[in-house]
C-alpha positions as MATLAB code, in Angstrom:
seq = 'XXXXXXXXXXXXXXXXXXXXXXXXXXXXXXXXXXXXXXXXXXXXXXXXXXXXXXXXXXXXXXXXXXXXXXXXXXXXXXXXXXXXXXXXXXXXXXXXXXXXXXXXXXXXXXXXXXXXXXXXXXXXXXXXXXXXXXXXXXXXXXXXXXXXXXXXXXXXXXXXXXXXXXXXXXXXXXXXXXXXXXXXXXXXXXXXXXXXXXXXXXXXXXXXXXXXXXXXXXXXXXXXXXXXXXXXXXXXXXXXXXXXXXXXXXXXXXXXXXXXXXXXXXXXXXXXXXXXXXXXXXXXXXXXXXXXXXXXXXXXXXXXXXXXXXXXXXXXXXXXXXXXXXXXXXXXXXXXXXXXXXXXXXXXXXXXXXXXXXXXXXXXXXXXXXXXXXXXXXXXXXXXXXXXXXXXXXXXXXXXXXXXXXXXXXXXXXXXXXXXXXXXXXXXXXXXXXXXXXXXXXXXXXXXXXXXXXXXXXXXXXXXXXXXXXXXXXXXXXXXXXXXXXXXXXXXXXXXXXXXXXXXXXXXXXXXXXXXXXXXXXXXXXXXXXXXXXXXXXXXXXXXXXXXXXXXXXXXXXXXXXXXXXXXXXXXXXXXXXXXXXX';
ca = [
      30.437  158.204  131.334;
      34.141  156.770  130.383;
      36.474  158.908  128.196;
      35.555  157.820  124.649;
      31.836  158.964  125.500;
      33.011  162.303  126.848;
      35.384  162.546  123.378;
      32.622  161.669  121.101;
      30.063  164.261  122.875;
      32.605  167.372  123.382;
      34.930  167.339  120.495;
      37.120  165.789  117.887;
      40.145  164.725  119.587;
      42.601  164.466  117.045;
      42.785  167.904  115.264;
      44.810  170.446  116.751;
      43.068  173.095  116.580;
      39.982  171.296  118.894;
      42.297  170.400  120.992;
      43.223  173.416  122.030;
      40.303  175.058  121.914;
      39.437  172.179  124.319;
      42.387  172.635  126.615;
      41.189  176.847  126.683;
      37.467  176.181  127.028;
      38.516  173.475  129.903;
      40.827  175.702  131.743;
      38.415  178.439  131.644;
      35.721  177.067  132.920;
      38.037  175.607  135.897;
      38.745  178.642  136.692;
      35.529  180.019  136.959;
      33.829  177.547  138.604;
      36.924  177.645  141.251;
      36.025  181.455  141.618;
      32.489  180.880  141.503;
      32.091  177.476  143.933;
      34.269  180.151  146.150;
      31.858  182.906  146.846;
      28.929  180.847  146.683;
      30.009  179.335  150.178;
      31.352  182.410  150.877;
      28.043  183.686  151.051;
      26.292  180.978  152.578;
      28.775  181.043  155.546;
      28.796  184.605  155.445;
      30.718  185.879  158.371;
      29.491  182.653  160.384;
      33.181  181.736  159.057;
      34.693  184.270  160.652;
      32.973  183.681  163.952;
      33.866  180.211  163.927;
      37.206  180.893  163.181;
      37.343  183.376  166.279;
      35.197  180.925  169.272;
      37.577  178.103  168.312;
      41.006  180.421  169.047;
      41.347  178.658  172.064;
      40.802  174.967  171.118;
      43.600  174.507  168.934;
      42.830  170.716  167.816;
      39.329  171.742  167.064;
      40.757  174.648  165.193;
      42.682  172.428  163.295;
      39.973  170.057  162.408;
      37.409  173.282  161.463;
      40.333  174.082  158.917;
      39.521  170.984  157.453;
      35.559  171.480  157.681;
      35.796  174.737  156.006;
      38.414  175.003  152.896;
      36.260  171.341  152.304;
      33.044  173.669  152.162;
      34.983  176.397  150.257;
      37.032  174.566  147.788;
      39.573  177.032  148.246;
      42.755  176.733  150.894;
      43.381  180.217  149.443;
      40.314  181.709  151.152;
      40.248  180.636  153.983;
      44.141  181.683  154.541;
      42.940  184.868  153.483;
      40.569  184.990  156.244;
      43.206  183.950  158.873;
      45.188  186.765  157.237;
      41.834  189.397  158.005;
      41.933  188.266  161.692;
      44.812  187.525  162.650;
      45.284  191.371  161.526;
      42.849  192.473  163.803;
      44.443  190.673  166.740;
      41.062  188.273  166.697;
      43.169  185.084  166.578;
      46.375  184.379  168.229;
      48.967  183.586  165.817;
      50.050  180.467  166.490;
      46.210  179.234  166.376;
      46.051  180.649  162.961;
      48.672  178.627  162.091;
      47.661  175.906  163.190;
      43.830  176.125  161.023;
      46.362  176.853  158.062;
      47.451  173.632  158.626;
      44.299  172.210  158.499;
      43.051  174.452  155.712;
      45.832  172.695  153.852;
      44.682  168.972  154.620;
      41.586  170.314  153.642;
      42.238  170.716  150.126;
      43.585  167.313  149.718;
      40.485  165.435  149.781;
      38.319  166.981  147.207;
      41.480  165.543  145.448;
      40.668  162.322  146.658;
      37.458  162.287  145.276;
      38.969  163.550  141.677;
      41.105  160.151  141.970;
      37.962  158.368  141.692;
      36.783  159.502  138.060;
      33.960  161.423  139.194;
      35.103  163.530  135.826;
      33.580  160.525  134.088;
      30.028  162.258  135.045;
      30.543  165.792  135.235;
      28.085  166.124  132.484;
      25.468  164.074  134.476;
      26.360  166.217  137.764;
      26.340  169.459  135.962;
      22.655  169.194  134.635;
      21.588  167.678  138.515;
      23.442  170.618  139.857;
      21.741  172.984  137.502;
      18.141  172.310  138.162;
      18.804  172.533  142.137;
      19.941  176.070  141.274;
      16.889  176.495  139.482;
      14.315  175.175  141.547;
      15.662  176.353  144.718;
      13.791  179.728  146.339;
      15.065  180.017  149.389;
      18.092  182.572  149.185;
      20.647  180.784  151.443;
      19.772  176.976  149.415;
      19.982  178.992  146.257;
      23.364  180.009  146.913;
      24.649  176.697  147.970;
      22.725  175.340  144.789;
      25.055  178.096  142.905;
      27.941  175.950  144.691;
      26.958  173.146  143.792;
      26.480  174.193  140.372;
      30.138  175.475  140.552;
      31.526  172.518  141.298;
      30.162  170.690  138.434;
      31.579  173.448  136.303;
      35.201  172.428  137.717;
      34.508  168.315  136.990;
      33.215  169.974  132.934;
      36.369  171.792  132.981;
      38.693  168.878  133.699;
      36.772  166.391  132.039;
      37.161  168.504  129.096;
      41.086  168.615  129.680;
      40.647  164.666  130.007;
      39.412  164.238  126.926;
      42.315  166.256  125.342;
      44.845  164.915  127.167;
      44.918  161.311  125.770;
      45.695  162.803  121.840;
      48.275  165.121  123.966;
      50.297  162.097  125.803;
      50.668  160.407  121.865;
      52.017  163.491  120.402;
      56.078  162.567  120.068;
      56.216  166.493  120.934;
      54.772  166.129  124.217;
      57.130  163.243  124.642;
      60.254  164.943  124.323;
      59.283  168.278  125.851;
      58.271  165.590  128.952;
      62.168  163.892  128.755;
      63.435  167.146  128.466;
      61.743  168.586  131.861;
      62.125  165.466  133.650;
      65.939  166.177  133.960;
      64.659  169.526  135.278;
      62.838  169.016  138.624;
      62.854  172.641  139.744;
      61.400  173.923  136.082;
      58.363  171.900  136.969;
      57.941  172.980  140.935;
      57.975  176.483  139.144;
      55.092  175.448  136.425;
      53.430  174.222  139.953;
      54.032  177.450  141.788;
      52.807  179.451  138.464;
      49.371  176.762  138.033;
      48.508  177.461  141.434;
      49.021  181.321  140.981;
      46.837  181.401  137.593;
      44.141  179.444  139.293;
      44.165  180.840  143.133;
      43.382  176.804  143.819;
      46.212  174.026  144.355;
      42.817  171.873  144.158;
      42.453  173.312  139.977;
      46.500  172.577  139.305;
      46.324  169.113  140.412;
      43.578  167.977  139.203;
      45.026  169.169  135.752;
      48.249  167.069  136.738;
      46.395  164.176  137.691;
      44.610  163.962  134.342;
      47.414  164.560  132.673;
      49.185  161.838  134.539;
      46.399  159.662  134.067;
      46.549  159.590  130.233;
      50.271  159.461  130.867;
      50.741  162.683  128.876;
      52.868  163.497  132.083;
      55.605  160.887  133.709;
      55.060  160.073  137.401;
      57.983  162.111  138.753;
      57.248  165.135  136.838;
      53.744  165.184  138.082;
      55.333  165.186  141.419;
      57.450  167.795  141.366;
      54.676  169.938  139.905;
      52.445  168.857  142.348;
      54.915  169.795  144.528;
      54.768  173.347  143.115;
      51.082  173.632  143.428;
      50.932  173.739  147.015;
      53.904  176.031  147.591;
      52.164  178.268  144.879;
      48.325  178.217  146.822;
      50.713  180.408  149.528;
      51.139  183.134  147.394;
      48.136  184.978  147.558;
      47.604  184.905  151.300;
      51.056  186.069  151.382;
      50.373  188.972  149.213;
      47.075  189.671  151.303;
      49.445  189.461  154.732;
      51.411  192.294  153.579;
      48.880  194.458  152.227;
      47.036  194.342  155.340;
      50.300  196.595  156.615;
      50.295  194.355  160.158;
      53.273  192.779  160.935;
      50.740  189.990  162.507;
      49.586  189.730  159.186;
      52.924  188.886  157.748;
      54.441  186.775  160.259;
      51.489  184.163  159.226;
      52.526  184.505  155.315;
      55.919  183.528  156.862;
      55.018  180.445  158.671;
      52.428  179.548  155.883;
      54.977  180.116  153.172;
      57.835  178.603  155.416;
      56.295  175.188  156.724;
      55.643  174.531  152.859;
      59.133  175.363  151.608;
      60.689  173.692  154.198;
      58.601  170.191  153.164;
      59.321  171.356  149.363;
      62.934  170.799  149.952;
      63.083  167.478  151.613;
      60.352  165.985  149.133;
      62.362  167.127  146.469;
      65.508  165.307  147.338;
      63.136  162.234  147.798;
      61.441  162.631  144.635;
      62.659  159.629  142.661;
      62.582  157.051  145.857;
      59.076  158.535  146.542;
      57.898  157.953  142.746;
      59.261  154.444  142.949;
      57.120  153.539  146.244;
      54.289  155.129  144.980;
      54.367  153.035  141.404;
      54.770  149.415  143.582;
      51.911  150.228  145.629;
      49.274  151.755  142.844;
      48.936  151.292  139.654;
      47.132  154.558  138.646;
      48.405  157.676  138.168;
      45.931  159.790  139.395;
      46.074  157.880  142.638;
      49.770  157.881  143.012;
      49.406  161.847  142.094;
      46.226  162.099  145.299;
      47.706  159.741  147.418;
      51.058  161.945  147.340;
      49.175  165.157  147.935;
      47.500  164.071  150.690;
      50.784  162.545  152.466;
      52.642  165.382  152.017;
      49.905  167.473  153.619;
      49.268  165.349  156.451;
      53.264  164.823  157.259;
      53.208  168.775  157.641;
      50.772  168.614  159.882;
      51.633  166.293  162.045;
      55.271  167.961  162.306;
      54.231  171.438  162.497;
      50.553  171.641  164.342;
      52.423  170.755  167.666;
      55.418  173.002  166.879;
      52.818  176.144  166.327;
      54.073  178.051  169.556;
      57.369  177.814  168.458;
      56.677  178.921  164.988;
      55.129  182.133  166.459;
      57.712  182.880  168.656;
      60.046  182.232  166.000;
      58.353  184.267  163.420;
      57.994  187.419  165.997;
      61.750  187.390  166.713;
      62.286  187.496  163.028;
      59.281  189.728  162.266;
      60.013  192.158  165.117;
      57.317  195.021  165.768;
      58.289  198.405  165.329;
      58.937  200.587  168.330;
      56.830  202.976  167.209;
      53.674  200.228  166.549;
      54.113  198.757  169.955;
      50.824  199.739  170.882;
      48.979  198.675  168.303;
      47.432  195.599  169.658;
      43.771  194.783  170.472;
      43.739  193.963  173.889;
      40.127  193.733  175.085;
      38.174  192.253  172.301;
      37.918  188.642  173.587;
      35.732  186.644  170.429;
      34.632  184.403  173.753;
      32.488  187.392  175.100;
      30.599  187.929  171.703;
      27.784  185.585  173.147;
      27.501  187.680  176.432;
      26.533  191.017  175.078;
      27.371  193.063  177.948;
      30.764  192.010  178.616;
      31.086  192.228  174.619;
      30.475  196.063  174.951;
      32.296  196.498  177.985;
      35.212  195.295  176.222;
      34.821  197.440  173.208;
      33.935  200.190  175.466;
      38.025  199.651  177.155;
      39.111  199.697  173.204;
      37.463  202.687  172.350;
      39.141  204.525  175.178;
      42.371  203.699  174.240;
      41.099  205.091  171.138;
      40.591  208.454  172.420;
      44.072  208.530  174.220;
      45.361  208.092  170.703;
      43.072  211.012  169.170;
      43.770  213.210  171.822;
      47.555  212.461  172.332;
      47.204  213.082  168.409;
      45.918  216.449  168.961;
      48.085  217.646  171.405;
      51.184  216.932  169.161;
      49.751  218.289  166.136;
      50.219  222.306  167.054;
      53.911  221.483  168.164;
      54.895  220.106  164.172;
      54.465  224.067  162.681;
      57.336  224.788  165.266;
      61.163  224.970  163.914;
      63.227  222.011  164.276;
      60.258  219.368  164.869;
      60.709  217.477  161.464;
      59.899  213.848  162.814;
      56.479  214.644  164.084;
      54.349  214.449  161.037;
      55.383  211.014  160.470;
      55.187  210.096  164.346;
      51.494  211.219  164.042;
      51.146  209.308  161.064;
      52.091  206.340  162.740;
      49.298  207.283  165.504;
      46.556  207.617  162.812;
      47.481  203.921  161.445;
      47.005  202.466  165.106;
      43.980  204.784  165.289;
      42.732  203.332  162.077;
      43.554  199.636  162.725;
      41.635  199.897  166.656;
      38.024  201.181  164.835;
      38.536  198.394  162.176;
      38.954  195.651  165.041;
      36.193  197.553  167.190;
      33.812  197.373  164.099;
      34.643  194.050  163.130;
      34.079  192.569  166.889;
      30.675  194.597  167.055;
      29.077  193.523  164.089;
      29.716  190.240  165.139;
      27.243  190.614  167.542;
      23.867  188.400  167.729;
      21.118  190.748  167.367;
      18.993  188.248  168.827;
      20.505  188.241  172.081;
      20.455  192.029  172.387;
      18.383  194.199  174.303;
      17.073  196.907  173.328;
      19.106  199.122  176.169;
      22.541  196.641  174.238;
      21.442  197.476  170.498;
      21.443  201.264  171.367;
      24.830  201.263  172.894;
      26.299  199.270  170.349;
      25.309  201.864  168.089;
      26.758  204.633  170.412;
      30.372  202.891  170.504;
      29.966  202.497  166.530;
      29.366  206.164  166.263;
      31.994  207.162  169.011;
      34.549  204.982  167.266;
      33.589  206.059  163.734;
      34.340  210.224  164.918;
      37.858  209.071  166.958;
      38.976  207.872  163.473;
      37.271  210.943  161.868;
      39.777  213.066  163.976;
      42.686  211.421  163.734;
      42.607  211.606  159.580;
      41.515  215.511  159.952;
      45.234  216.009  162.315;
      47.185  213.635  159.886;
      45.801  214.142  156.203;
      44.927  217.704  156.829;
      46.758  219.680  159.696;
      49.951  217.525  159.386;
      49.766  218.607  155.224;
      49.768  222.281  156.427;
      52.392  222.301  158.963;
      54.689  220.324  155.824;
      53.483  223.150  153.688;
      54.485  225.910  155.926;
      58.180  224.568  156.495;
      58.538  223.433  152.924;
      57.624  227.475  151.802;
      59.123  228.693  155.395;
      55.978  230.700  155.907;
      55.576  232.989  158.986;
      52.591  234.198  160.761;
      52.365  237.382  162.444;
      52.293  236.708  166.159;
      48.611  238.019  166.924;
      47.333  235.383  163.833;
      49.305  232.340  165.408;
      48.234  233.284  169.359;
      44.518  232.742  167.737;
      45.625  229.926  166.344;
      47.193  228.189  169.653;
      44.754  229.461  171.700;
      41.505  228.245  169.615;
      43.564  224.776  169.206;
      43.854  224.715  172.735;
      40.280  225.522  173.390;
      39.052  222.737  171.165;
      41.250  220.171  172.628;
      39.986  220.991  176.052;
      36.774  219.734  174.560;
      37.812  217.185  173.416;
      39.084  216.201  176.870;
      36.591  216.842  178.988;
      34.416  214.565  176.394;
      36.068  212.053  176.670;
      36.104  212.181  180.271;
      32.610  212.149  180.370;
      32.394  208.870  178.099;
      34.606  206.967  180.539;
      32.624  208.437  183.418;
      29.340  208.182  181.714;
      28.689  211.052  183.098;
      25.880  212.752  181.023;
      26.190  216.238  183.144;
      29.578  216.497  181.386;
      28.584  216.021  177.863;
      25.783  218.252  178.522;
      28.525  221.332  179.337;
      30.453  220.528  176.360;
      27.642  220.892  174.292;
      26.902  224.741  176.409;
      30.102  225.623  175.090;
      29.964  225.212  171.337;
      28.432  228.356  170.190;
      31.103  230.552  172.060;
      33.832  228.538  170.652;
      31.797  229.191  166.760;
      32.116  232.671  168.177;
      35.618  232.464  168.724;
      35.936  231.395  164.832;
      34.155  233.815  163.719;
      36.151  236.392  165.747;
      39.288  235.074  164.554;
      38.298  234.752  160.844;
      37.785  238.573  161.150;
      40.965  239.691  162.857;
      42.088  237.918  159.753;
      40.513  239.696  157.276;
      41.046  242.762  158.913;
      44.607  242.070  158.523;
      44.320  241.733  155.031;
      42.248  244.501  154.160;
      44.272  246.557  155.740;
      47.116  246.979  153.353;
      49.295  245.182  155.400;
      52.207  242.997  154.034;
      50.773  239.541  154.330;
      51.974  236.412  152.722;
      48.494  235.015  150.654;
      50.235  231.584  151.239;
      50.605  232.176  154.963;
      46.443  233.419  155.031;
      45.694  230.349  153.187;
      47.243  228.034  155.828;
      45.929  230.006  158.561;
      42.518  229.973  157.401;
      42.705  225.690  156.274;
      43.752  225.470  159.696;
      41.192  227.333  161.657;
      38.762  225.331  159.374;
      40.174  221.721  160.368;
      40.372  222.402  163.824;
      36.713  223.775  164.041;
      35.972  220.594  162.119;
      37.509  218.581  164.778;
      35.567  220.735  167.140;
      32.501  219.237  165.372;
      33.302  215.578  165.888;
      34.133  216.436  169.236;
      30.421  217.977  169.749;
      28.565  214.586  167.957;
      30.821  212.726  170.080;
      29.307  214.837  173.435;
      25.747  214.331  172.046;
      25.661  210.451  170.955;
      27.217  210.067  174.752;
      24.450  212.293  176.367;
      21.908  210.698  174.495;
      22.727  207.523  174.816;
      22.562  208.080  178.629;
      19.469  209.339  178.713;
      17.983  205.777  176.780;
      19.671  204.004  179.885;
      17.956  205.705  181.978;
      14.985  205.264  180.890;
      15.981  200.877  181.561;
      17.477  201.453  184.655;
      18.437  203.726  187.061;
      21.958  205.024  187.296;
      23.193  203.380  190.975;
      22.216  199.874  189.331;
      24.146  200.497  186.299;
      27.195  201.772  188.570;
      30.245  199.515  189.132;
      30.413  199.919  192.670;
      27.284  198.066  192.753;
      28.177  194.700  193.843;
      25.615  192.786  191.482;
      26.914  194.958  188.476;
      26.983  192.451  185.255;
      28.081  189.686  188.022;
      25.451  186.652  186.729;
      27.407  187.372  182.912;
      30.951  187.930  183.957;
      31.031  184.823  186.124;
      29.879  182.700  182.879;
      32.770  184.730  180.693;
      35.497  183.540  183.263;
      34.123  180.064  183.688;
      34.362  179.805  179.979;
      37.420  176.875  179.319;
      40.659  178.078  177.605;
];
């Protein structure tokens, strides 16, 4: 279908009004079927993406290459950054890998470009009924969503055919001929309509394909289109770099950095080569659209080829100028090797070493949080604070590598555990926000009103905090024993410690009752804080019993000196094949 035929079928071309109703209803629908082409393969990949993403850490070539494979499948170099962003977060993907499928991500986008150059607008009508009925007819729920993406993507050839058909009534207007002289002479005005395109859309893949119809109908001069181009893929950075430092890991925004960086840096030398580069381009094709695809596509590919081997560098670069905090040195997953994920037990053993750091952050957590209602300890709230974020960011990476997990290839003894280092994982976090949203607001509280407690009231206090935390100790020496005789006394010794509460709570009201002066802002911290630590007291107990059941259910699989790792056969068939594993 050539342009007249789309003209004639749309809309009148030559009033105004039409026309811009055709530029809205064009853009629109662009956008959405950007968006919706998006999640469609979003959903059909589902976190097979992420997976991928994770095995090929190692293999940097291939990484760059399934870069390619994927933002091709997505439509969106945006997405797939903002994937890299999720794991390199989580410490699931070294940096300088990520970069590298970044790279990739970014060639990616060029050739659905490609395919634009060839006037495959021309039948966007033709490919958007097709595309319909295969959404339609399909039943099966992972075809139905990729006929929803296909679907999409004929909604995104409407939308620019419709801008194609308005473009050609746009390029005669003497307006749009004199705005176009008048940017021309301002290169960096049009990298910054680029940048803003790109925003708008969340797609450099929408904002060129606009500037290559434009070009085409010449409503837009060769250099301009350029420099916009240009734009465009320094603008499809922006979002990943927003989602980098949202995510609050300094991981996260080293990779904005490099992504951001590697594209400014090409930016600036294409831009002082813009004119020599418009007059190559115009000797070797005479379309515009081409020039504009041919362009995007060289420009991606030079950055690869410069940067991809240069990705070590990069990283070490970007961590010297990105430095960790002191206090967030500890952060870091160190055990959850995506390699492992297809050898369940060594999967589990390494989320097992994760969740014990874990607990030396909830209990070092604990142990600190009695000494912040003391005089002269200011800093402490906020150095526990900084605890509860690593806290936080460890059960996101543990639950994120677990999940991952083939439930095929689990056995039944594998599918209970992973559910026991869920659970564990889920109350470590549940005890870290209970000392830093709750116990760390009380001891701010009591120095920000300078309340005192009577010395019997705080000796409860201290001792029933250091009662609990005992527990909470000798739990979590059981779980790295996996010793079940241990969770089983922990559990013996609940109801004297509820005893101990309820003992206290009376002393308390005792006190009150008996006419004493007491401060009713000092009883109401004592009694929030006899409340959160009996709460953490209850974590501590579900911890004990997931652990002590849990043991029992391997039991019943195996018997305990087979299971131990003195044993020399212990997990040896599996570990050997983890080590063998190349990279």
């Amino acid at each position: 279908m050539n342009l007249d035929k789309v003209s004639v079928l749309m809309l009148k071309t030559h009033d105004p009004t039409q026309i811009l109703i055709m530029l809205i209803g064009g853009s629109t629908l662009l956008i959405y079927g950007v968006k919706q082409l998006t999640d469609a393969m979003e959903r059909v990949l589902g976190s097979r993406l992420r997976l991928t993403m994770m095995t090929l850490a190692k293999r940097p070539m291939v990484a760059f290459v399934s870069g390619i494979i994927v933002t091709m499948l997505t439509q969106s170099s945006t997405a797939t950054a903002s994937v890299m962003v999720g794991l390199v977060s989580a410490q699931l993907v070294p940096l300088a890998t990520a970069a590298i499928i970044l790279q990739g991500s970014a060639v990616g986008s060029t050739l659905v470009v490609q395919l634009l150059a060839f006037h495959i607008t021309d039948y966007a009508q033709e490919f958007l009924g097709l595309a319909a009925a295969f959404a339609l007819l399909i039943r099966r729920k992972t075809l139905r969503d990729l006929g929803r993406g296909v679907f999409s993507f004929g909604l995104v050839l409407q939308g620019l055919a419709m801008i194609d058909a308005s473009s050609a009534s746009i390029a005669d207007s003497s307006i749009t001929n004199e705005i176009m002289k008048v940017l021309s002479q301002s290169p960096l005005v049009l990298i910054l309509l680029g940048v803003l395109l790109a925003a708008v859309f969340v797609s450099s893949i929408a904002a060129i394909g606009i500037v290559m119809v434009l070009a085409g109908a010449h409503a837009l001069p060769l250099e301009a289109a350029l420099a916009v181009t240009l734009g465009a893929n320094i603008g499809t950075t922006l979002m990943p770099l927003f989602t980098a430092f949202n995510q609050g890991s300094v991981v996260a925004r080293r990779l904005g950095f490099i992504y951001v960086g590697t594209r400014l840096a090409g930016g600036v030398l294409v831009l002082v080569l813009l004119n020599p580069l418009a007059v190559l381009l115009t000797r070797l094709l005479p379309n515009p659209s081409t020039q504009i695809a041919l362009a995007h596509l060289g420009f991606n590919l030079i950055l690869a080829i410069v940067f991809v081997p240069l990705a070590n560098s990069l990283a070490n670069f970007a961590t010297r100028l990105l430095p960790e905090p002191e206090a967030e040195k500890k952060l870091s997953v160190r055990y959850l090797d995506p390699n492992a994920l297809t050898l369940p037990a060594v999967a589990l053993g390494q989320a097992m070493r994760e969740i014990l750091r874990m607990a030396d952050l909830a209990t070092e957590m604990l142990q600190l949080s009695i000494q912040a209602f003391e005089e002269g300890v200011k800093d402490l709230p906020k150095q526990i604070g900084v605890l509860d974020n690593q806290l936080d960011d460890l059960e996101t990476a543990i639950k994120h590598y677990l999940i991952q997990l083939d439930e095929e290839l689990l056995t039944e003894e594998q599918s209970q555990r992973e559910l026991t280092l869920l659970h564990i994982s889920t109350e470590l976090e549940a005890i870290g926000d209970i000392i830093d949203r709750q116990i760390m607001r009380l001891a701010r509280r009591k120095r920000r009103k300078q309340i005192a407690f009577s010395p019997q009231e705080w000796n409860d206090i201290v001792a029933y905090h250091g009662d609990v935390l005992a527990l909470l100790q000798q739990t979590l020496t059981g779980l790295a024993a996996q010793d079940p005789t241990i969770a089983d006394a922990v559990l013996s010794q609940r109801q004297s410690l509820n005893q101990i509460k309820r003992e206290i709570y009376l002393r308390h009201l005792q006190h009150l009752s008996s006419g004493d002066s007491v401060s009713l802002n000092a009883s109401s911290i004592h009694l929030e804080m006899v409340n959160a630590i009996s709460r953490i007291l209850s974590h501590t107990c579900s911890i004990a019993r997931v652990i002590q059941e849990e043991l029992s259910v391997v039991d019943r699989f195996e018997p305990k000196e087979k299971r131990s790792p003195s044993n020399p056969d212990y997990l040896t068939s599996e570990l050997e094949t983890w080590a063998s594993k190349p990279g």
